[in-house]
PDB file of C-alpha atoms in Angstrom:
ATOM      1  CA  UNK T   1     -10.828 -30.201  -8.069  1.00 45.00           C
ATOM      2  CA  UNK T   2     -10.652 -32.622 -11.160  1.00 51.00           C
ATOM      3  CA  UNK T   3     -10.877 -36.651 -10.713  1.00 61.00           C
ATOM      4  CA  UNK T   4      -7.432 -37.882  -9.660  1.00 68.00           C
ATOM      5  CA  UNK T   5      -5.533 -39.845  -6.684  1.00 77.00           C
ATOM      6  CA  UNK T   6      -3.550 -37.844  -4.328  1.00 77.00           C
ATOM      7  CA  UNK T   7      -0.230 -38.291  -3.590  1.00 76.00           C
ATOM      8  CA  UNK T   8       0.562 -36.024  -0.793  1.00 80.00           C
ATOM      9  CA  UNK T   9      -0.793 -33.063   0.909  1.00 81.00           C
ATOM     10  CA  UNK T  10       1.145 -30.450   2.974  1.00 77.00           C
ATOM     11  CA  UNK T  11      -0.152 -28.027   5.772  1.00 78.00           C
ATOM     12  CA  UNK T  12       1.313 -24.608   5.822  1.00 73.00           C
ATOM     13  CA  UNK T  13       0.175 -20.960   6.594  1.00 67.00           C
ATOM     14  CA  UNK T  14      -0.138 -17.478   4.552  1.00 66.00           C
ATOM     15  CA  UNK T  15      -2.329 -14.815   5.799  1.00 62.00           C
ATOM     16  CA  UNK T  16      -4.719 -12.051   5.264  1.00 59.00           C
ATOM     17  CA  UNK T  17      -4.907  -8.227   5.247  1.00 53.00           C
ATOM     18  CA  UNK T  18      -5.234  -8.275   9.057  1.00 56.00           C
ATOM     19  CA  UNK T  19      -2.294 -10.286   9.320  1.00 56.00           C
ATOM     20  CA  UNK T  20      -4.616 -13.229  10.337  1.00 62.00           C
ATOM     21  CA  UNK T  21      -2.854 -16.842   9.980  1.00 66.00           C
ATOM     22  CA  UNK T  22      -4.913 -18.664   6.744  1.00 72.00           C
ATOM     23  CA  UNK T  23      -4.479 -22.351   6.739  1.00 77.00           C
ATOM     24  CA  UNK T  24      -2.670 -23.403   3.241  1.00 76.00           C
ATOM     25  CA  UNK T  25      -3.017 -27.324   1.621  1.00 78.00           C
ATOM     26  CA  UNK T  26      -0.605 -28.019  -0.548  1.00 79.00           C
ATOM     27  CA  UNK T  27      -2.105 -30.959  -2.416  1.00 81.00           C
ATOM     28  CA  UNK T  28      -0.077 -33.077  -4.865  1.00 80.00           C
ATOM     29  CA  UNK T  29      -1.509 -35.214  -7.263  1.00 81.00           C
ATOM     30  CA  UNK T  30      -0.495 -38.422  -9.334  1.00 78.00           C
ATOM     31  CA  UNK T  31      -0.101 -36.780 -12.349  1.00 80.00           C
ATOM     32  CA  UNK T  32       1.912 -34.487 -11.424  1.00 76.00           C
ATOM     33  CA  UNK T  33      -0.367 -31.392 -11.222  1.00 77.00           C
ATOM     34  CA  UNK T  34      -0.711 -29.225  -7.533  1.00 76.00           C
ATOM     35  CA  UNK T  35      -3.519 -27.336  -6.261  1.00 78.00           C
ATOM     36  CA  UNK T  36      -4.065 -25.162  -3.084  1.00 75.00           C
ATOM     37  CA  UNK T  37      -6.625 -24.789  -0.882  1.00 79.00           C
ATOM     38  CA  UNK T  38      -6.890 -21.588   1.418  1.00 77.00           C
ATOM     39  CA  UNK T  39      -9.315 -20.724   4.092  1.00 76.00           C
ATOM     40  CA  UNK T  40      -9.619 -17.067   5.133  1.00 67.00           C
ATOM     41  CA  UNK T  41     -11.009 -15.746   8.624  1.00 67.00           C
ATOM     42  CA  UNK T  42     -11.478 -12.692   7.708  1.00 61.00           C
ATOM     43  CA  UNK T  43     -14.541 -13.766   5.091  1.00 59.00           C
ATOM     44  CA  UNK T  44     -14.971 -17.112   6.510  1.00 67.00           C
ATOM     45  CA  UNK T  45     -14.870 -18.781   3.119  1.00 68.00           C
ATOM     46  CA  UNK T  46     -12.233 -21.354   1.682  1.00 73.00           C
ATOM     47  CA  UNK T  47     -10.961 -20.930  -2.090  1.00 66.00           C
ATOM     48  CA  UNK T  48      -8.963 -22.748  -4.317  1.00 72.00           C
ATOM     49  CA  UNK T  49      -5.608 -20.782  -6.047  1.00 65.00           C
ATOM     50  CA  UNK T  50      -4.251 -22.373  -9.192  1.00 57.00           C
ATOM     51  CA  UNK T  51      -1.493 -20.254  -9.714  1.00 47.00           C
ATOM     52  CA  UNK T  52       1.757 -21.680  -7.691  1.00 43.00           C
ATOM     53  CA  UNK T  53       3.953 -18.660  -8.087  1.00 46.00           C
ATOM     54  CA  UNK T  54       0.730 -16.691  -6.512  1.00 43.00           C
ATOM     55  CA  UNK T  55       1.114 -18.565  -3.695  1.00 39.00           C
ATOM     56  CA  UNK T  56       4.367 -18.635  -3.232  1.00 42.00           C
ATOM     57  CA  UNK T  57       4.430 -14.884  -3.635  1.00 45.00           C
ATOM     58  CA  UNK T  58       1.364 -14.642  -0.816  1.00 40.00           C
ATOM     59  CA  UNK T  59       4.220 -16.547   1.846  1.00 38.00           C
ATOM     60  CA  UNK T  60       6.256 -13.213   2.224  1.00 44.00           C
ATOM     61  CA  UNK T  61       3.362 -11.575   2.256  1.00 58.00           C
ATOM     62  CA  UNK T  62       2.862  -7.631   1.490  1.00 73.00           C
ATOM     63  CA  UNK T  63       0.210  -5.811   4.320  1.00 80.00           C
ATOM     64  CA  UNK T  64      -1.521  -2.432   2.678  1.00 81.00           C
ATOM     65  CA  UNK T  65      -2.515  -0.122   5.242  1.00 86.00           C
ATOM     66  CA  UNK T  66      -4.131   3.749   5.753  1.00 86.00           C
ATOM     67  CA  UNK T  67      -1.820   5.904   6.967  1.00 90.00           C
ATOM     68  CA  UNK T  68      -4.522   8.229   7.740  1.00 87.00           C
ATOM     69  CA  UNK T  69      -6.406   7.518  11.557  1.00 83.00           C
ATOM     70  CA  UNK T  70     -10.014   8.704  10.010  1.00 84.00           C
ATOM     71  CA  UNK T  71      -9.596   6.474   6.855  1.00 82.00           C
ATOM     72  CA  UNK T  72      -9.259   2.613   6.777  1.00 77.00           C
ATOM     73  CA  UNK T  73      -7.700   0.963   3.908  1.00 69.00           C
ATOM     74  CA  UNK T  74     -10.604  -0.337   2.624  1.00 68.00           C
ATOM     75  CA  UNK T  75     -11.904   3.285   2.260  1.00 72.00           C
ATOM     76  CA  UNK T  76      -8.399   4.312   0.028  1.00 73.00           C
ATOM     77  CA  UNK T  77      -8.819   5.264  -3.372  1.00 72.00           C
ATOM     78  CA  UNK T  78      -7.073   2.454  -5.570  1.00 68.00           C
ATOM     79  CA  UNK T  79      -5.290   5.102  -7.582  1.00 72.00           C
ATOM     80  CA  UNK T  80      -3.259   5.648  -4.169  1.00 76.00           C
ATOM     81  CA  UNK T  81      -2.603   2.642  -3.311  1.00 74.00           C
ATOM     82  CA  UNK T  82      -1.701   1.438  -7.255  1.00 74.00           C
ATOM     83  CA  UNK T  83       0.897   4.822  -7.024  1.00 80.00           C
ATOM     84  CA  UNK T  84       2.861   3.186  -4.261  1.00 80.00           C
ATOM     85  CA  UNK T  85       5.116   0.649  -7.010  1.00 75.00           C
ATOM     86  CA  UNK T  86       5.882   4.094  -9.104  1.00 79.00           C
ATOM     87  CA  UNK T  87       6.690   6.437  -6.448  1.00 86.00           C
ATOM     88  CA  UNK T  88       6.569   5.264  -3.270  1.00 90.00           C
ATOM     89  CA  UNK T  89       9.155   6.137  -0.466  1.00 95.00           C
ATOM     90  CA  UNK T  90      11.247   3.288   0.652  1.00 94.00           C
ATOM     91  CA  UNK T  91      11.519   2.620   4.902  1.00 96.00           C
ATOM     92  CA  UNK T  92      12.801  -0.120   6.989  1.00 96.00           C
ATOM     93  CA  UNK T  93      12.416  -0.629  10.848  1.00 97.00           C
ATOM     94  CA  UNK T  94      14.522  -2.664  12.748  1.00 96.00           C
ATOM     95  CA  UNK T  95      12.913  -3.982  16.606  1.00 94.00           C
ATOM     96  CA  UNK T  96      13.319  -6.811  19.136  1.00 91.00           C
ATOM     97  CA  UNK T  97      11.997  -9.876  18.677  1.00 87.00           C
ATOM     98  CA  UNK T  98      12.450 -11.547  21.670  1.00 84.00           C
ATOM     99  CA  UNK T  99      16.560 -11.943  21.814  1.00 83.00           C
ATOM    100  CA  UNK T 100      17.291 -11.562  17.921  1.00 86.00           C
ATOM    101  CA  UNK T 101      16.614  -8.315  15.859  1.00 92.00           C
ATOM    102  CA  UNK T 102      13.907  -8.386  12.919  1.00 92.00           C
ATOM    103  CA  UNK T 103      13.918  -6.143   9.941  1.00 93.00           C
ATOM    104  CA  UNK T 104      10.515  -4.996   8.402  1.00 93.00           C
ATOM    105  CA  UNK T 105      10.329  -3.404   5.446  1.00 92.00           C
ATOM    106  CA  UNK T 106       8.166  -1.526   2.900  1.00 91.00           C
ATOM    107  CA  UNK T 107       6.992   1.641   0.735  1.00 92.00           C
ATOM    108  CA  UNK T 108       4.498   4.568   1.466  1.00 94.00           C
ATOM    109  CA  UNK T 109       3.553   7.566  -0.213  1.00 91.00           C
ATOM    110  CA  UNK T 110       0.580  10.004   1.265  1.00 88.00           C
ATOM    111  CA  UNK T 111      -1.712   8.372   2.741  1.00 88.00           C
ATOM    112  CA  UNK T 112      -0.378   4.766   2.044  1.00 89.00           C
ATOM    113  CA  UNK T 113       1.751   2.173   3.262  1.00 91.00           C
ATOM    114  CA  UNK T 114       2.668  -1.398   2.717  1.00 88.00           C
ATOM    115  CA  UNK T 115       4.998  -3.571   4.280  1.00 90.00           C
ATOM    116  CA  UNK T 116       6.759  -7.142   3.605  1.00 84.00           C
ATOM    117  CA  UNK T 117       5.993 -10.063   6.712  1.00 80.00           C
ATOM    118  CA  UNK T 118       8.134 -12.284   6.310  1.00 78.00           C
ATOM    119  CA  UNK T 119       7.603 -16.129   7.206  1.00 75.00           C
ATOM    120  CA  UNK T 120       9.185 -16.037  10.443  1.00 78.00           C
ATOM    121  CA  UNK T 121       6.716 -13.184  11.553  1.00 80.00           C
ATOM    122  CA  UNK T 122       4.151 -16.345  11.327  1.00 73.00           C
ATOM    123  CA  UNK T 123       6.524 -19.261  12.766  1.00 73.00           C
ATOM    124  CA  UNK T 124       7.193 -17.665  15.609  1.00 79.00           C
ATOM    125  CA  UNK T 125       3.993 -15.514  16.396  1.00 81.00           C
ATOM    126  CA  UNK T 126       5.014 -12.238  16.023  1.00 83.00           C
ATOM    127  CA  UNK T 127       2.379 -10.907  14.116  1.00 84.00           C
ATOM    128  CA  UNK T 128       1.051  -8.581  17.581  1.00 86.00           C
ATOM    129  CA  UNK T 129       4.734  -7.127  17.448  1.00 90.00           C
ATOM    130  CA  UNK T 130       4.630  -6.718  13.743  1.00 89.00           C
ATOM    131  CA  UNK T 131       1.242  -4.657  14.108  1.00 89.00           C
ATOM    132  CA  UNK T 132       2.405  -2.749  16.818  1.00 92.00           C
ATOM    133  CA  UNK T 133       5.697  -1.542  15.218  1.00 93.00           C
ATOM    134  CA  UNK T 134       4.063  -0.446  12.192  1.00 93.00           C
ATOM    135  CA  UNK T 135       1.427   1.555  14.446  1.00 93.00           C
ATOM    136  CA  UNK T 136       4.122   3.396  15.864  1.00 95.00           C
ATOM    137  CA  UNK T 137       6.326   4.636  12.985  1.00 96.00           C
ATOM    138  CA  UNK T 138       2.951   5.565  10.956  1.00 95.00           C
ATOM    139  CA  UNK T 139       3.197   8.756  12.678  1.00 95.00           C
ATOM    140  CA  UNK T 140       6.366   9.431  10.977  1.00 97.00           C
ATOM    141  CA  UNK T 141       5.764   8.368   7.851  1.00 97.00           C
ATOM    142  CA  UNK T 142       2.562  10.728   7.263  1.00 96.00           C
ATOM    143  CA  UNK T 143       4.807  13.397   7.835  1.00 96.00           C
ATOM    144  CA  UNK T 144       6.667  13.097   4.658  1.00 97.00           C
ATOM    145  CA  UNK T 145       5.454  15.859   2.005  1.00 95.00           C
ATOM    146  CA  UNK T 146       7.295  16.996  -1.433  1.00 93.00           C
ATOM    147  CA  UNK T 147       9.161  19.851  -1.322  1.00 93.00           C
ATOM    148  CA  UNK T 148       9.967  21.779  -4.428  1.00 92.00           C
ATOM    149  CA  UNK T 149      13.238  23.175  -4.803  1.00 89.00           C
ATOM    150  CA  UNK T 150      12.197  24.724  -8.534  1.00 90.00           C
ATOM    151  CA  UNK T 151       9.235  24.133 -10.619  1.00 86.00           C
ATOM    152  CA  UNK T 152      10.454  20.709 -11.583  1.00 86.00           C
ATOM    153  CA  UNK T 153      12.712  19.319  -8.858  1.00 91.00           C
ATOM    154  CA  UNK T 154      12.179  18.479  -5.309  1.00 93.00           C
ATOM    155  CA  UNK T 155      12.143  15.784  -2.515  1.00 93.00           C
ATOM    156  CA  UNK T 156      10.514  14.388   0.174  1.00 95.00           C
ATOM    157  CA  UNK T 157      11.067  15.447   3.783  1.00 96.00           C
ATOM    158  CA  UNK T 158       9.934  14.196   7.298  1.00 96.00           C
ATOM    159  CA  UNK T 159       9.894  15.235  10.738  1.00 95.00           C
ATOM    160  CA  UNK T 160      10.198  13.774  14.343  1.00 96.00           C
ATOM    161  CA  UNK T 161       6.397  12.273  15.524  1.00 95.00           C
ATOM    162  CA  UNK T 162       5.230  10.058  17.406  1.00 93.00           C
ATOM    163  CA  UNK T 163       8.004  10.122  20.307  1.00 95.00           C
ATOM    164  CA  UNK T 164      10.392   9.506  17.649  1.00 97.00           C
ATOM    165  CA  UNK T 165      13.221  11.799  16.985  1.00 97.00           C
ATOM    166  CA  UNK T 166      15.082  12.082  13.335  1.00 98.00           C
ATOM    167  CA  UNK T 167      18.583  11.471  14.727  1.00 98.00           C
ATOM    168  CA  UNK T 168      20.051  11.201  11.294  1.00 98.00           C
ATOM    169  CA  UNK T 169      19.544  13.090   7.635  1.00 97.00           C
ATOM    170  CA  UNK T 170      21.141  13.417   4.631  1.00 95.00           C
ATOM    171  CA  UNK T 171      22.207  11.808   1.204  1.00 94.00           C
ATOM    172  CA  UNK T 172      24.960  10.222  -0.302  1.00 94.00           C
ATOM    173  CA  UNK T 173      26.040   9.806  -4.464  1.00 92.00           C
ATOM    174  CA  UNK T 174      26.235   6.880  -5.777  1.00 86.00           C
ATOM    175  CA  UNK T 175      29.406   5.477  -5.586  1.00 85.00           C
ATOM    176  CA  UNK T 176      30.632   7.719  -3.263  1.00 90.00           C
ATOM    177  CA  UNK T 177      31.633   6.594   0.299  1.00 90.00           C
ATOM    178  CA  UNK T 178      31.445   7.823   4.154  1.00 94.00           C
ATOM    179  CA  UNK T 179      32.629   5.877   7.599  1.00 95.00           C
ATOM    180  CA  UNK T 180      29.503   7.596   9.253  1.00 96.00           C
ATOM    181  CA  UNK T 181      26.946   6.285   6.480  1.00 95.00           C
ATOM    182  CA  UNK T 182      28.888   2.739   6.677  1.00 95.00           C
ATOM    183  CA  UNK T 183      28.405   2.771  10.238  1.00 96.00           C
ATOM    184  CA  UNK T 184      24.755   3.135   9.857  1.00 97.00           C
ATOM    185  CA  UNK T 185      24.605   0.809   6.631  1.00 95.00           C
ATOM    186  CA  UNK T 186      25.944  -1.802   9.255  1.00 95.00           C
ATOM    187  CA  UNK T 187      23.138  -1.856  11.405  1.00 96.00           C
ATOM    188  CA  UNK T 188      20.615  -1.557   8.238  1.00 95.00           C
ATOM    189  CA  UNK T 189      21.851  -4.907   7.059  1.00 94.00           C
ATOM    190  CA  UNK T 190      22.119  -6.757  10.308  1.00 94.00           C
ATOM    191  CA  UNK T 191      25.822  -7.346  10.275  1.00 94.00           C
ATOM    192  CA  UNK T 192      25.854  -5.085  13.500  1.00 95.00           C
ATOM    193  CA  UNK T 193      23.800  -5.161  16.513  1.00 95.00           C
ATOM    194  CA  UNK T 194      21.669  -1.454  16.098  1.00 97.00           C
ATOM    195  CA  UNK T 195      22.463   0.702  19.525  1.00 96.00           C
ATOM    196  CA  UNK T 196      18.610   0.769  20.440  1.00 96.00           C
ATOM    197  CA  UNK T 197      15.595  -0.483  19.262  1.00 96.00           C
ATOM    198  CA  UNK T 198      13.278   0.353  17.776  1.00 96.00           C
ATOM    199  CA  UNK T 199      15.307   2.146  14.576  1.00 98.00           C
ATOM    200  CA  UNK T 200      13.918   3.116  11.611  1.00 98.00           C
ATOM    201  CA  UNK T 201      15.512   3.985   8.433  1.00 98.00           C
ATOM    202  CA  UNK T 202      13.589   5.824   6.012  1.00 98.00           C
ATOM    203  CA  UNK T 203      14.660   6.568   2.109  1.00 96.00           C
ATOM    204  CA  UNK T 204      12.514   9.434   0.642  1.00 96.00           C
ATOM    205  CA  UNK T 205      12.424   9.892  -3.082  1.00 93.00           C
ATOM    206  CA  UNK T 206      13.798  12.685  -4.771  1.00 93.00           C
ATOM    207  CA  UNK T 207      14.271  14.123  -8.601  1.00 90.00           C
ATOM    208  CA  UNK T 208      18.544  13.833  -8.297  1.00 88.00           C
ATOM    209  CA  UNK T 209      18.855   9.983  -9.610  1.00 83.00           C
ATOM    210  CA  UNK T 210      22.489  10.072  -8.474  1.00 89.00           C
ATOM    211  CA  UNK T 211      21.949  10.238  -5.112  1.00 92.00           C
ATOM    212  CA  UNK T 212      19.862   8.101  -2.146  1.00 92.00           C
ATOM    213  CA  UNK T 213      18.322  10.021   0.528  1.00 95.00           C
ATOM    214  CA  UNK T 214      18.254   9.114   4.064  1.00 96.00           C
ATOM    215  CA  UNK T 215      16.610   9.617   7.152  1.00 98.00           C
ATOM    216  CA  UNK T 216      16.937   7.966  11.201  1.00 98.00           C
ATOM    217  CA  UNK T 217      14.611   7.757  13.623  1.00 98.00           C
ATOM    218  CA  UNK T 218      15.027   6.251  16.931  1.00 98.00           C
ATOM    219  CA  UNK T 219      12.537   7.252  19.950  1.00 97.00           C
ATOM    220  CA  UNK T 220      13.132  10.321  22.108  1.00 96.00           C
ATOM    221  CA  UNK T 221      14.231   8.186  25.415  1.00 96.00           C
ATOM    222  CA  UNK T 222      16.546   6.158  22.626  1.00 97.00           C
ATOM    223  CA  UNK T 223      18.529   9.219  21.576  1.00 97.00           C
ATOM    224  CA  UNK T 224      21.088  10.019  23.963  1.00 97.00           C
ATOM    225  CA  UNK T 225      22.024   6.183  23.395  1.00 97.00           C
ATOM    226  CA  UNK T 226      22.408   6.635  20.142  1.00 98.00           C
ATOM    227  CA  UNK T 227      24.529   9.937  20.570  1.00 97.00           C
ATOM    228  CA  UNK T 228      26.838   7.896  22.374  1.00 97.00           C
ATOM    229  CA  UNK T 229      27.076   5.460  19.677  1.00 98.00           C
ATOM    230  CA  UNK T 230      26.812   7.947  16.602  1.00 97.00           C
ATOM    231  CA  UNK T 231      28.833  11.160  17.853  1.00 96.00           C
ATOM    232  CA  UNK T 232      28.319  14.202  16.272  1.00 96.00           C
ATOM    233  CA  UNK T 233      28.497  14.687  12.470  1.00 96.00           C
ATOM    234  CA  UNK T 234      27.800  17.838  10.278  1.00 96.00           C
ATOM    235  CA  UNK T 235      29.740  16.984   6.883  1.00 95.00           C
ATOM    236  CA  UNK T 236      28.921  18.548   3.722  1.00 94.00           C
ATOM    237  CA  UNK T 237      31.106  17.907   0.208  1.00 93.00           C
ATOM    238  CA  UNK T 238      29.954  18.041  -3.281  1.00 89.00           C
ATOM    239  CA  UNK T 239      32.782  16.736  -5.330  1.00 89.00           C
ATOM    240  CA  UNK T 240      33.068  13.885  -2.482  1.00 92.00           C
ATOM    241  CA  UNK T 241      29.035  13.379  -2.701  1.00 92.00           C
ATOM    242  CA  UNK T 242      28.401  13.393   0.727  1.00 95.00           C
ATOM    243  CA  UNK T 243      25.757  15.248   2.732  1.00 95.00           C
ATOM    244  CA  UNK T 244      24.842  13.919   6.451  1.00 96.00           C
ATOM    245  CA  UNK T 245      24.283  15.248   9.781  1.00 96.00           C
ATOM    246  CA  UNK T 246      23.093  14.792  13.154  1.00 97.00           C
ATOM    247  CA  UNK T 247      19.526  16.170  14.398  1.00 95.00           C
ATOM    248  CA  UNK T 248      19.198  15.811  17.905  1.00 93.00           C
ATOM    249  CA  UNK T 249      17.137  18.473  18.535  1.00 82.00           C
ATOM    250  CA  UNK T 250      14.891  18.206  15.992  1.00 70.00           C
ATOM    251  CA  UNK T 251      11.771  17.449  17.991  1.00 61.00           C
TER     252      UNK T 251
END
């Protein structure tokens, strides 16, 4: 750290790739300059960042994990885990947090996934739940394989695991509109209270720009709740650009 008088210095918390809390100084100086100071369990070291926005970006924090049981992250081949920003598959699992529903999200492709904590995960010591969530839904998300529909075309495709059952599938066109993918676009943003929990929303890629893809997956003692909640729906219309239906039987 260069010679100068500090003005202030603030304590706050990032973490690691085990979702371990690392202690963060934020150190002002006279002059006006800032510097950080991190100290990481994991390697038992402390290290200095210079770059702000780094930091900032490190506070909603991104978690790379195997999805494979026989291979630990460490062991993935970098080209896998550097092919998640180009084609990854997007997901998003909604669970309890204690009285309030959290939303996790992140990407995965093959044997990869990675997933945004945000800063509440750390305020409020959730990290355990965080973990635990993700543990559970990796089951499902190793499942999804391309399928071709020609030599050039295809998309990706999941199935129930884990004592989770894919309630929901389909796709809708952009622009287009449904009351049955609103209703479920509710609960994805939080502006309705989900009918169970855990839910997970998954959104595999495909080669059709024009439309998103869309999968649901709640567990298998969840899904007579959510039948309840959901109904029935088998509606298919290409000019309308609408393709969604229930799959309670699909374990």
């Amino acid at each position: 750290m260069r010679d100068c008088r500090i003005s202030s210095i603030e304590l706050t918390y990032t973490c690691n790739l085990k979702l371990e809390r690392m202690p963060m100084l934020i150190i002002d100086l006279e002059d006006g300059g800032q510097k950080h100071l991190i100290y990481d369990p994991l390697y038992g070291t402390a290290y200095e960042v210079n770059d702000f926005e780094y930091v900032s970006d490190t506070l909603d924090y991104w978690n790379i994990d195997s999805l494979d049981p026989n291979i630990d992250y460490f062991e993935l081949p970098y080209s896998e885990v550097e092919e998640l920003q180009y084609y990854g598959n997007r997901f998003d699992v909604i669970f309890d947090a204690g009285g309030y529903c959290l939303k996790i999200g992140g990407i995965f492709l093959d044997k990869v996934v990675a997933y945004e904590v945000p800063d509440e995960v750390f305020a409020q010591d959730l990290e355990d739940d965080v973990i635990r969530i993700i543990n559970e839904i990796k089951a499902i998300l190793a499942t999804y394989s391309f399928k071709h529909v020609d030599p050039w075309r295809g998309y990706y495709e999941g199935k129930s695991a884990g004592g989770f059952i894919k309630v929901v599938e389909g796709w809708i066109g952009l622009g287009s509109s449904d009351p049955a993918v609103e209703k479920l676009a509710k609960v994805h943003k939080l502006e309705e209270e989900p009918p169970c929990t855990p839910i997970l929303f998954v959104f595999p890629r495909s080669s059709n720009v024009c439309v998103t893809y869309f999968d649901v997956y709640v567990r298998k003692s969840d899904v007579e709740k959510f039948k309840n909640w959901f109904g029935d729906v088998d509606r298919f219309s290409f000019s309308e650009g609408i393709n969604i239906r229930t799959t309670y039987d699909s374990a």
